[in-house]
Coordinates of C-alpha atoms and ligand atoms in Angstrom, one line a residue:
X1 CA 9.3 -9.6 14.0
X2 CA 6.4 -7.2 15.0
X3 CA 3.1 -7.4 13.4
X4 CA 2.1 -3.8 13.4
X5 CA 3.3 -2.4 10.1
X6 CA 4.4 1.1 10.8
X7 CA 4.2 3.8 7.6
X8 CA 7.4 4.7 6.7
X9 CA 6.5 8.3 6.7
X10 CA 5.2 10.9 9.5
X11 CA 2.0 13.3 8.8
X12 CA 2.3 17.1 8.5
X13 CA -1.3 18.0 7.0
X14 CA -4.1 16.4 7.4
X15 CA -7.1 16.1 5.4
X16 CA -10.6 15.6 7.9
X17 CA -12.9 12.7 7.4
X18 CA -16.6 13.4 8.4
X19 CA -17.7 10.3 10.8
X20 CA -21.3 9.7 9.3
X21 CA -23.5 7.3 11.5
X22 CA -25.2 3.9 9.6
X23 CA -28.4 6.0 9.6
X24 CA -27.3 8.8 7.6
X25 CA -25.5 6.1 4.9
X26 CA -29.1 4.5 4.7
X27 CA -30.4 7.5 3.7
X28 CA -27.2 8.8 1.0
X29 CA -27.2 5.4 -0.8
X30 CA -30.6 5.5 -1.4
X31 CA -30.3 8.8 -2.6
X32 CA -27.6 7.7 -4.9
X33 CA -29.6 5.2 -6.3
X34 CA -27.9 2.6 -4.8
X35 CA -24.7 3.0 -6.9
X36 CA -21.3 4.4 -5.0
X37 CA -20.3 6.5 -7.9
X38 CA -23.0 8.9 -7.1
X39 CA -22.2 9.5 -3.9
X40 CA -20.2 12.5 -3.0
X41 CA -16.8 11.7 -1.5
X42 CA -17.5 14.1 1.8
X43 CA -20.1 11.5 3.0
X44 CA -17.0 8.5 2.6
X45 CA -15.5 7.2 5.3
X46 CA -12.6 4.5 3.7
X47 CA -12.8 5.1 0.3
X48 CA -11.4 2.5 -2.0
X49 CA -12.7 3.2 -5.6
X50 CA -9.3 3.1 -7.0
X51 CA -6.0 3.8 -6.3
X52 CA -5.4 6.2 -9.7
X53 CA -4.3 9.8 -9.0
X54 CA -5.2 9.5 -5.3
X55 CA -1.5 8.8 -3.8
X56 CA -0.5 11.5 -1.4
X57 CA 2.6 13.5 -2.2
X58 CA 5.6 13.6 -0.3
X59 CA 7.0 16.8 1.4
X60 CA 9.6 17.0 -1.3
X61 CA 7.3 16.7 -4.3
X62 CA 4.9 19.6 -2.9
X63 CA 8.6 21.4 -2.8
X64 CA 9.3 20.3 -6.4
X65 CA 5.5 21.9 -7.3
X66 CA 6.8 24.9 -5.9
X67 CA 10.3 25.4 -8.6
X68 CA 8.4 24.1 -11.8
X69 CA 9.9 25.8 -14.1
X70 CA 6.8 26.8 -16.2
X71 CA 8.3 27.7 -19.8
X72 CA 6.3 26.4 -22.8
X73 CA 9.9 25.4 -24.4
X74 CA 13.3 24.1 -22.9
X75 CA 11.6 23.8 -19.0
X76 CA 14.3 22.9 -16.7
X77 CA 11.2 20.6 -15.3
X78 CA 11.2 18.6 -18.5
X79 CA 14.7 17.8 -18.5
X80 CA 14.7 16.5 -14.9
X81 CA 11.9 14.3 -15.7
X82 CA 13.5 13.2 -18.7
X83 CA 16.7 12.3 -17.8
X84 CA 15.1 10.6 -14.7
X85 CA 12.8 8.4 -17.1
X86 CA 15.7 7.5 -19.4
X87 CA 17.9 6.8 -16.3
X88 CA 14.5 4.1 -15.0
X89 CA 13.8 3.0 -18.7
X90 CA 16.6 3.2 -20.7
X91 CA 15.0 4.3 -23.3
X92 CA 15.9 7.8 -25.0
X93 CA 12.8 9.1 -26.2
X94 CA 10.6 10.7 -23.6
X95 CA 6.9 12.1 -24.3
X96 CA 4.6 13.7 -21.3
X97 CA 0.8 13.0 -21.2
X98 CA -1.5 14.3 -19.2
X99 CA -1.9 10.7 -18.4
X100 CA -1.7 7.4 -19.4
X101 CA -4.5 6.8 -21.8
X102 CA -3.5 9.7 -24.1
X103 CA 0.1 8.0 -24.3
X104 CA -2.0 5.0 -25.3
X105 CA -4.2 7.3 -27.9
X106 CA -0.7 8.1 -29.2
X107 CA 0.9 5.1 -29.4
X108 CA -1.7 3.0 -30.5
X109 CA -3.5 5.1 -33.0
X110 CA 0.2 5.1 -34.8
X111 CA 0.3 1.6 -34.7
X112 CA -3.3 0.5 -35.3
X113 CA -6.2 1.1 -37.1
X114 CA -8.3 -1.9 -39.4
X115 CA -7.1 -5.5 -39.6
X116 CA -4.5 -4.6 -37.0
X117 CA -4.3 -6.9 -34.0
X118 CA -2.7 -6.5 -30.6
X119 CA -1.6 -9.5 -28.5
X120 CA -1.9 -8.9 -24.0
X121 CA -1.4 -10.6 -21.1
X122 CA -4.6 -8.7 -20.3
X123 CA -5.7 -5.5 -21.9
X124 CA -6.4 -2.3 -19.3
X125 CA -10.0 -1.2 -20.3
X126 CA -8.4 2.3 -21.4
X127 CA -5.6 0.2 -23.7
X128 CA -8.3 -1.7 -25.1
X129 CA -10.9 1.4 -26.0
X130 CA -8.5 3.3 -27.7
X131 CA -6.9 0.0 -29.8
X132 CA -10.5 -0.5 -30.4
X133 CA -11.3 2.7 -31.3
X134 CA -8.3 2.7 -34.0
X135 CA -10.1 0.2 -35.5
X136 CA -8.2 -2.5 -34.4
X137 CA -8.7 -5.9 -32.5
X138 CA -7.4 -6.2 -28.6
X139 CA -6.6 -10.3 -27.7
X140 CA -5.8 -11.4 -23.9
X141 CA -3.8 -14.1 -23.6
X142 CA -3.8 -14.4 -19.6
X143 CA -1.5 -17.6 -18.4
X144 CA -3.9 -20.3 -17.7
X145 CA -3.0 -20.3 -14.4
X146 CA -4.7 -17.2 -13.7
X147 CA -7.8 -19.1 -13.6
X148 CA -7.3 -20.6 -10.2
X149 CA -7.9 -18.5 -7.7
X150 CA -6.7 -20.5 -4.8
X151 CA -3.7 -21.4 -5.9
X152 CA -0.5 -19.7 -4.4
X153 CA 1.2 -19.1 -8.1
X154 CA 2.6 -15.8 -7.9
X155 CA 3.0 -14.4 -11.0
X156 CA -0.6 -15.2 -12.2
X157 CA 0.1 -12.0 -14.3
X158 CA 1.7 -13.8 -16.9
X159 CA 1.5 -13.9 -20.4
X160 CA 0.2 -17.5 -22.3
X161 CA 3.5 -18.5 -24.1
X162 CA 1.9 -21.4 -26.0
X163 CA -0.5 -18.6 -27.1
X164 CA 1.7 -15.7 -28.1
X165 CA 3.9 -18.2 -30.5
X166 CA 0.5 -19.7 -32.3
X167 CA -0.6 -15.5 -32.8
X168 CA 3.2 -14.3 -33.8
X169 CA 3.2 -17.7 -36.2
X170 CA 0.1 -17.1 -38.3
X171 CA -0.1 -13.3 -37.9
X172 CA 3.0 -11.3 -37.4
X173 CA 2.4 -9.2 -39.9
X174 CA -0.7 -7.9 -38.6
X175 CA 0.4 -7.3 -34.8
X176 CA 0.7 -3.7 -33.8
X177 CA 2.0 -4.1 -30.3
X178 CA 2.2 -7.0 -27.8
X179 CA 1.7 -5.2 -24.4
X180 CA 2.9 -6.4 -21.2
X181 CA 0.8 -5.0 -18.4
X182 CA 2.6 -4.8 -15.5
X183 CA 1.1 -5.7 -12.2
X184 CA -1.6 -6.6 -14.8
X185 CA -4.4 -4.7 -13.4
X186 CA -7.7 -6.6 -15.2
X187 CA -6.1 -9.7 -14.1
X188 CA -6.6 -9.1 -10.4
X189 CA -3.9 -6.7 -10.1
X190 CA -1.5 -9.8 -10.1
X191 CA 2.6 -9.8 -11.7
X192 CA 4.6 -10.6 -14.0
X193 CA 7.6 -12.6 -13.6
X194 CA 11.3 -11.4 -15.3
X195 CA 11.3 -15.2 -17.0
X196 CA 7.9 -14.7 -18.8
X197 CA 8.9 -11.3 -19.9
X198 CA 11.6 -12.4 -20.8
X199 CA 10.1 -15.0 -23.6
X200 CA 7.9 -12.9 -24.5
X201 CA 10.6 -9.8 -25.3
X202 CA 12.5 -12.8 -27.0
X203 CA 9.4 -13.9 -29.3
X204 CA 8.8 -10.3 -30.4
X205 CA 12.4 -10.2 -31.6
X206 CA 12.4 -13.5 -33.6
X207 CA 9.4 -12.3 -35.3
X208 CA 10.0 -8.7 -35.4
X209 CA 7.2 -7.3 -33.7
X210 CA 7.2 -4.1 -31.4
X211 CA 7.1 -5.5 -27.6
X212 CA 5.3 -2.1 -25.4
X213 CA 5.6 -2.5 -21.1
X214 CA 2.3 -0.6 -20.1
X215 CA 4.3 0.1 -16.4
X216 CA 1.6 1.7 -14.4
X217 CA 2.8 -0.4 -11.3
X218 CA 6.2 -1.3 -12.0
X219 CA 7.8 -0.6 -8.8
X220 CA 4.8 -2.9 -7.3
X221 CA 5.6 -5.8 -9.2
X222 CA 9.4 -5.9 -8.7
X223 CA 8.9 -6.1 -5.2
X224 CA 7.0 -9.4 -5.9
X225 CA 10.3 -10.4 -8.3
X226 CA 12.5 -9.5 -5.9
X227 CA 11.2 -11.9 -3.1
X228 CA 9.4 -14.4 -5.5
X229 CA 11.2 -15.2 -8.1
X230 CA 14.9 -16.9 -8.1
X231 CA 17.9 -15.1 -8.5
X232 CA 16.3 -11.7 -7.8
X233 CA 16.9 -11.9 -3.6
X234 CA 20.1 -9.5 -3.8
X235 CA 18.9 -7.3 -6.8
X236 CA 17.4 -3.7 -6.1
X237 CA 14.1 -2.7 -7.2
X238 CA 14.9 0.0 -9.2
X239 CA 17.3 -2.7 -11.1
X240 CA 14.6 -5.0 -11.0
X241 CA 12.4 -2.6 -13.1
X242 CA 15.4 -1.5 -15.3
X243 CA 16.0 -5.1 -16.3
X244 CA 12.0 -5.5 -17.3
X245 CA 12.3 -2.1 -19.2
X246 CA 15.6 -3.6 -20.8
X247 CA 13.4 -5.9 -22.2
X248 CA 11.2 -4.5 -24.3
X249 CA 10.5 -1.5 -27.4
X250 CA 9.2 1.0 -24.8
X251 CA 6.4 1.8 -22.3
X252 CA 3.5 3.4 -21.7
X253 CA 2.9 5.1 -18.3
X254 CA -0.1 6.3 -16.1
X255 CA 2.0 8.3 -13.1
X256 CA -1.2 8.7 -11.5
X257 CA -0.1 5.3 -10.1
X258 CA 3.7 4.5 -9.4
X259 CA 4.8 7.8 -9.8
X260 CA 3.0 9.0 -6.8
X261 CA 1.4 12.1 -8.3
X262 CA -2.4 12.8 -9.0
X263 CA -2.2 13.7 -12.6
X264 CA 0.2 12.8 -15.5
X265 CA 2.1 10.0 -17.9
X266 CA 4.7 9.4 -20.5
X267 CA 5.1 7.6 -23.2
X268 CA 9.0 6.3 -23.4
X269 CA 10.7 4.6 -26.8
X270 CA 13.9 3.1 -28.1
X271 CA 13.6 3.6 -31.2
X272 CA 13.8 7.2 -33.1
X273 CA 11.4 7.1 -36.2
X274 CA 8.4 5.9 -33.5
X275 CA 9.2 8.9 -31.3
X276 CA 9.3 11.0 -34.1
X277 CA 6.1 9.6 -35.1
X278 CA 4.5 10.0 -32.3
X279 CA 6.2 13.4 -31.1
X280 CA 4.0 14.5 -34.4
X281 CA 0.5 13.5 -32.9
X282 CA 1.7 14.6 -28.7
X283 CA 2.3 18.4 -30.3
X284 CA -1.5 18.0 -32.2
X285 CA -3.7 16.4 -29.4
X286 CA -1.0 17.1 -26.2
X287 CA 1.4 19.9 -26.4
X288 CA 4.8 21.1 -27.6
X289 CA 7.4 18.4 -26.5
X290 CA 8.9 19.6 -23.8
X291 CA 5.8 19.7 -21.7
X292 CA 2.9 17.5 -23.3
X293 CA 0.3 17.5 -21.4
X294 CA 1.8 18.8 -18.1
X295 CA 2.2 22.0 -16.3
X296 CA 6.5 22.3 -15.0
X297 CA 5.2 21.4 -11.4
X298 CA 3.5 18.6 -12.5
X299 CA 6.8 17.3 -13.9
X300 CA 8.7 18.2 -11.2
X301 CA 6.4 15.8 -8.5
X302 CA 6.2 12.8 -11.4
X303 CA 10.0 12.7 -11.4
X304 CA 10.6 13.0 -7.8
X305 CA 7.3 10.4 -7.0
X306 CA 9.5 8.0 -9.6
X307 CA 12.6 8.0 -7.5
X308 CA 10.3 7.6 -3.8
X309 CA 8.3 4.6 -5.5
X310 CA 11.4 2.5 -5.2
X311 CA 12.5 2.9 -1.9
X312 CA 12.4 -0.3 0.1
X313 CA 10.6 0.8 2.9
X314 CA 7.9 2.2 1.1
X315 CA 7.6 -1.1 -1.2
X316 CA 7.2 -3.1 1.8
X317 CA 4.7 -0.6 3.4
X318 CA 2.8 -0.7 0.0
X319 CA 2.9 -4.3 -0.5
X320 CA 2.5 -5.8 3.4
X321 CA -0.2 -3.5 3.7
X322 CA -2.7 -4.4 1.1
X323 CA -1.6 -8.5 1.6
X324 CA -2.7 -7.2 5.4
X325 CA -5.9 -6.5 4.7
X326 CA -6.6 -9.2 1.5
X327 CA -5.3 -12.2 4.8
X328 CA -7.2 -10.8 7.3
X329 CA -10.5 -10.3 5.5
X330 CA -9.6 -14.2 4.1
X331 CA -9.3 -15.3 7.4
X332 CA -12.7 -13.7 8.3
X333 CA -13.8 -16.2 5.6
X334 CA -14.6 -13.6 2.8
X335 CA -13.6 -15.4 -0.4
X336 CA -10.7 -13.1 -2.2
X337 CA -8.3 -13.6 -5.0
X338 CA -5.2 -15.3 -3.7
X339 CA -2.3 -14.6 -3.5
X340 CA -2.7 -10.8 -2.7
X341 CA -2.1 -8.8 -5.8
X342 CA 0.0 -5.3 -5.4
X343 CA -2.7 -2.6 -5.3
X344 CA -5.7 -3.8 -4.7
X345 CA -8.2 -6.8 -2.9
X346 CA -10.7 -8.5 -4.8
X347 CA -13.7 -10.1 -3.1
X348 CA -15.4 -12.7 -4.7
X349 CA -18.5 -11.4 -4.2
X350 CA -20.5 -14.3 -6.0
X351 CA -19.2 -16.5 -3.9
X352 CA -19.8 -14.6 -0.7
X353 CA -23.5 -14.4 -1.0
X354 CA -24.0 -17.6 -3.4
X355 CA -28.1 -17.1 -2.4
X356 CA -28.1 -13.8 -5.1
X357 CA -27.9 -14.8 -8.6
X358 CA -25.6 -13.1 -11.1
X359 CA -28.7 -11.8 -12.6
X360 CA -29.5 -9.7 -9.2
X361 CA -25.7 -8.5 -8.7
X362 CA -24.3 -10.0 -5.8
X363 CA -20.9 -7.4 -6.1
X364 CA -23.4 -4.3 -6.0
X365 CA -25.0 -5.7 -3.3
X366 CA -21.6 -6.2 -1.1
X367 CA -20.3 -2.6 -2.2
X368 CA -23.5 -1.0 -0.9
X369 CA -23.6 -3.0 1.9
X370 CA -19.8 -1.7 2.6
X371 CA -21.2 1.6 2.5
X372 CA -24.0 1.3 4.9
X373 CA -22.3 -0.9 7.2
X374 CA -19.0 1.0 7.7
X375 CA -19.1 4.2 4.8
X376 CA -16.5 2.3 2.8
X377 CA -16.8 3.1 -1.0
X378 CA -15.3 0.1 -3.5
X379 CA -15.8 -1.0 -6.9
X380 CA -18.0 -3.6 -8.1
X381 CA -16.3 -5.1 -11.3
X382 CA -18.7 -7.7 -12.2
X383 CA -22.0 -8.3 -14.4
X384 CA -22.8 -4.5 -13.7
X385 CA -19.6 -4.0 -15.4
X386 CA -19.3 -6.5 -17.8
X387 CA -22.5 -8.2 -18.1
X388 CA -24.1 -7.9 -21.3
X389 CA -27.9 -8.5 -22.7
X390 CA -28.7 -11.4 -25.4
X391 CA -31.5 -10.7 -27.9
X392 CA -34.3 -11.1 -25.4
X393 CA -32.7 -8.6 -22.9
X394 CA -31.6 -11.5 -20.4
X395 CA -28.2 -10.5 -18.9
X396 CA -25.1 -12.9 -20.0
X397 CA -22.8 -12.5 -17.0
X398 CA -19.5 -11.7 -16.4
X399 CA -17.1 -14.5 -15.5
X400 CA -16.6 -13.8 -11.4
X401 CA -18.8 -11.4 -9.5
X402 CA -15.6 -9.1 -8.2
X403 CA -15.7 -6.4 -5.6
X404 CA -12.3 -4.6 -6.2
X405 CA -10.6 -2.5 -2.7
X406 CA -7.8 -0.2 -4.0
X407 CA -5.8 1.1 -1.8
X408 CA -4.8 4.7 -2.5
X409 CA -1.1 5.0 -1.9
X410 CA 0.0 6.5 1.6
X411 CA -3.0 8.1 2.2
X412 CA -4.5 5.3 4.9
X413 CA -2.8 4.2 7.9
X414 CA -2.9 0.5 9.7
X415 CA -5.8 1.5 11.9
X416 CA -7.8 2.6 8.7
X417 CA -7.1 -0.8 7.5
X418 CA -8.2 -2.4 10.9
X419 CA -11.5 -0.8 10.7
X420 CA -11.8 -2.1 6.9
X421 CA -11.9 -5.8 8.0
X422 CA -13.9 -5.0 10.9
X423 CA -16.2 -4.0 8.6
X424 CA -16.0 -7.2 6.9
X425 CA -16.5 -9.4 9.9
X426 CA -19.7 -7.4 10.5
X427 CA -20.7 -8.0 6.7
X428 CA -19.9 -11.8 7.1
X429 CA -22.5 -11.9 10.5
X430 CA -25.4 -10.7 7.9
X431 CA -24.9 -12.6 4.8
X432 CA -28.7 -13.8 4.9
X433 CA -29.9 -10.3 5.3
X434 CA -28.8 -9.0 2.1
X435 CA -30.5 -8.3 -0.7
X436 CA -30.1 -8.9 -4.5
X437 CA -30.6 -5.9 -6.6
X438 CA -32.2 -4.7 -10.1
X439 CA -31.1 -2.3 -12.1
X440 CA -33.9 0.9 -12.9
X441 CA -32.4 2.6 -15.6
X442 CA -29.5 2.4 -17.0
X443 CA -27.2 4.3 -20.0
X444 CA -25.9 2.9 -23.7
X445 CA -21.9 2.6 -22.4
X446 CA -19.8 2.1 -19.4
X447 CA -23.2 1.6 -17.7
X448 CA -21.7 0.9 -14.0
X449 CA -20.9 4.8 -13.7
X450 CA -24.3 6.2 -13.3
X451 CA -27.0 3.4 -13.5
X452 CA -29.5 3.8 -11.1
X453 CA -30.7 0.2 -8.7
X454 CA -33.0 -0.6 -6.4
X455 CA -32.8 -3.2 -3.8
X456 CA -35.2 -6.3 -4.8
X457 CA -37.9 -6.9 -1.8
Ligands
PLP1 C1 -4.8 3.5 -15.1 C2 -4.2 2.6 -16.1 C3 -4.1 3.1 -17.5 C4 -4.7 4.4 -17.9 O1 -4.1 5.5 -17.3 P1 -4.9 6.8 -17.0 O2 -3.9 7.7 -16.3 O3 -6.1 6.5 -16.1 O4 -5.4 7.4 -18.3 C5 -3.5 2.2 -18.4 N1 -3.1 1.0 -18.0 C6 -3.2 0.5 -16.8 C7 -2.7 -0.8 -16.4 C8 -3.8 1.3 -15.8 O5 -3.9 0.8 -14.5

């Protein structure tokens, strides 16, 4: 009925943002050779480089830091995050990580190493490097109707059925995991339906194979379930997400995301020889098993952040707001990938400024340009981070030049949003001004942390 979404929460301490003029952002960028991951986060206005470990905690979670119970065995903190991921999951097994990629060093060292092969709608870059780094081989298998960006599918999260059978056919014996990601974060942070997970969970049982829910953002996409997909209208969200964990062998958890807290993970199982397994590795890389990775506080927050994640009024806060800002910048005519995923906007950057070639990396260009113009920091996830060199050093490019906004969870209010497509409508009045960019020097790996660019003249 009203348009103004209101937060579903009231502030009690506040955090100061320094207001730096265009003049001064001229100056820092340039200094920061032209990539935002130099830049230090005092001279950010908005900043939307991710939405991992940068949720602020509620007034009851800073409570729950304050009664960890610190014990290295038999932490009253460890059995109140257990039993509350065994009462989400269903699963009995409970391991804490620091966070989620050293539940996935657990989990899929165990389960991989050479000639090993695991099956994804799409692989997190964190899931993938440590399956790779077992030795084994990470496939996506996306739904094909991910491709179209337009189209108002909404569960372009999917996994490719058709796909999955043909790998389980000729290979079962081979597959380590098949991972649901869940929103599936590569894939434009877009769901997953119940019905595909559903197949899927019921192709892993007819050919035996482990089925793994990597549920970073599992509270985000059952909101989409609930109003989405059929029969889900009257169901909670919590049962929404109990259902998909019903589904499947176990999961694999970064709670820097849907549990609200700025550090931590789990890795959950059904079945008791994995656990034990992997309980083996958690004590020699993690920690003794009723702490992991964690300190008792941290425990404490993750468990109470996994209760607050459902609530409806946040989930529609979360989920209105970031579709907010994905239509409004749309409607500005910045190209984006539609429907709105859960966490984040993507800007088709290659598309916005179609006269800067792949080569001259159009989504650097927009994320510096969102610094200068308005201080906002976001992620270009493009050919500077996916683009590779052939033989003679010419760039092959990445698929779609995307510029990824994440919105940190209950940190930025409507108004901050406001001013974020402002922003944009000044950025579409100077398309024609902007310039492609080069890169100067540049490291081995994971180049789009710290390579330097310069603007091309
Ligand atoms: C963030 C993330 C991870 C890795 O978690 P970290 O806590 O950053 O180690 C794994 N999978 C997905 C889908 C993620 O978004």
């Amino acid at each position: 009925m009203f348009k103004t979404i209101i937060e579903p929460f009231k502030i009690k301490s506040v955090e100061p943002i320094y207001m730096s003029s265009e003049e001064e952002r001229i100056a820092l960028i340039r200094k920061a050779h032209y990539n935002p991951f130099l830049l230090h986060s005092r001279d950010v206005i908005i900043d939307l480089l991710t939405d991992s470990g940068t949720s602020a905690m509620s007034s009851q979670q800073w409570a729950g830091i304050m009664v960890g119970d610190e014990s290295y065995a038999g932490a009253s903190s460890f059995e109140k995050l257990e039993k509350e991921i065994q009462d989400l999951t269903g699963y009995p097994y409970v391991l804490p990580t620091h966070q989620g990629r050293a539940a996935e060093r657990i989990l899929y060292s165990y389960l991989g190493g050479k000639g090993k092969i695991f099956i994804s709608n799409t692989h997190f870059d964190t899931t993938r490097a440590n399956i790779e780094f077992s030795g084994a081989e990470a496939i996506d298998i996306p739904t094909p109707k991910a491709k179209d960006h337009e189209s108002e599918y909404h569960f372009k999260g999917d996994m490719d059925l058709e796909k999955l059978e043909s790998h389980l056919k000729h290979d079962a014996q081979r597959i380590g995991a098949v991972i649901q990601t869940v929103t599936n974060n590569s894939g434009g942070g877009q769901p997953v339906s119940m019905e595909n997970t559903r197949q899927v969970s019921a192709l892993c049982k007819q050919y035996g194979v482990l089925f793994v829910i990597d549920c970073c953002r599992i509270a985000e996409n059952s909101y989409f379930i609930r109003h989405f997909e059929e029969g889900y209208e009257n169901h909670s969200y919590r049962d929404i997400a109990r259902e998909m964990f019903s589904l499947a062998d176990g999961g694999v958890m970064s709670a820097k995301k849907d549990a609200l807290v700025n550090i931590g993970g789990f890795l959950a199982l059904k079945d008791q020889k994995l656990a034990d397994a992997c309980t083996n590795l958690l004590i020699i890389t993690e920690g003794f098993v009723t702490y992991g990775g964690l300190a008792g506080r941290d425990m404490e927050a993750i468990a109470i952040g996994l209760r607050e994640v459902f609530d409806d009024d946040y989930l529609t806060y979360r989920i209105t707001s970031t579709r907010y800002l994905g239509e409004h910048i749309r409607k500005a005519g910045i190209p984006v990938i539609y429907p709105i995923g859960g966490h984040a906007v993507y800007v088709d950057a290659g598309l916005l400024y179609p006269h800067i070639p792949a080569n001259q990396y159009p989504g650097q260009a927009l994320v510096c340009e969102l610094y200068k113009k308005g201080g906002i920091r976001a992620v270009e996830i493009g050919s500077v981070m996916f683009g590779k060199y052939d033989d003679n050093h010419q760039l092959i490019p990445a698929p779609v030049e995307l510029v990824r906004l994440a919105i940190p969870r209950r940190v930025y209010t409507q108004s901050h949003i406001d001013y974020v497509i402002e922003v944009f409508e000044h950025i579409k009045d100077n398309l024609h001004n902007v310039k492609g960019m080069k890169i100067v020097k540049e490291p081995k790996f994971l180049r789009h942390f710290t390579a330097h660019f310069e603007e091309i003249a």
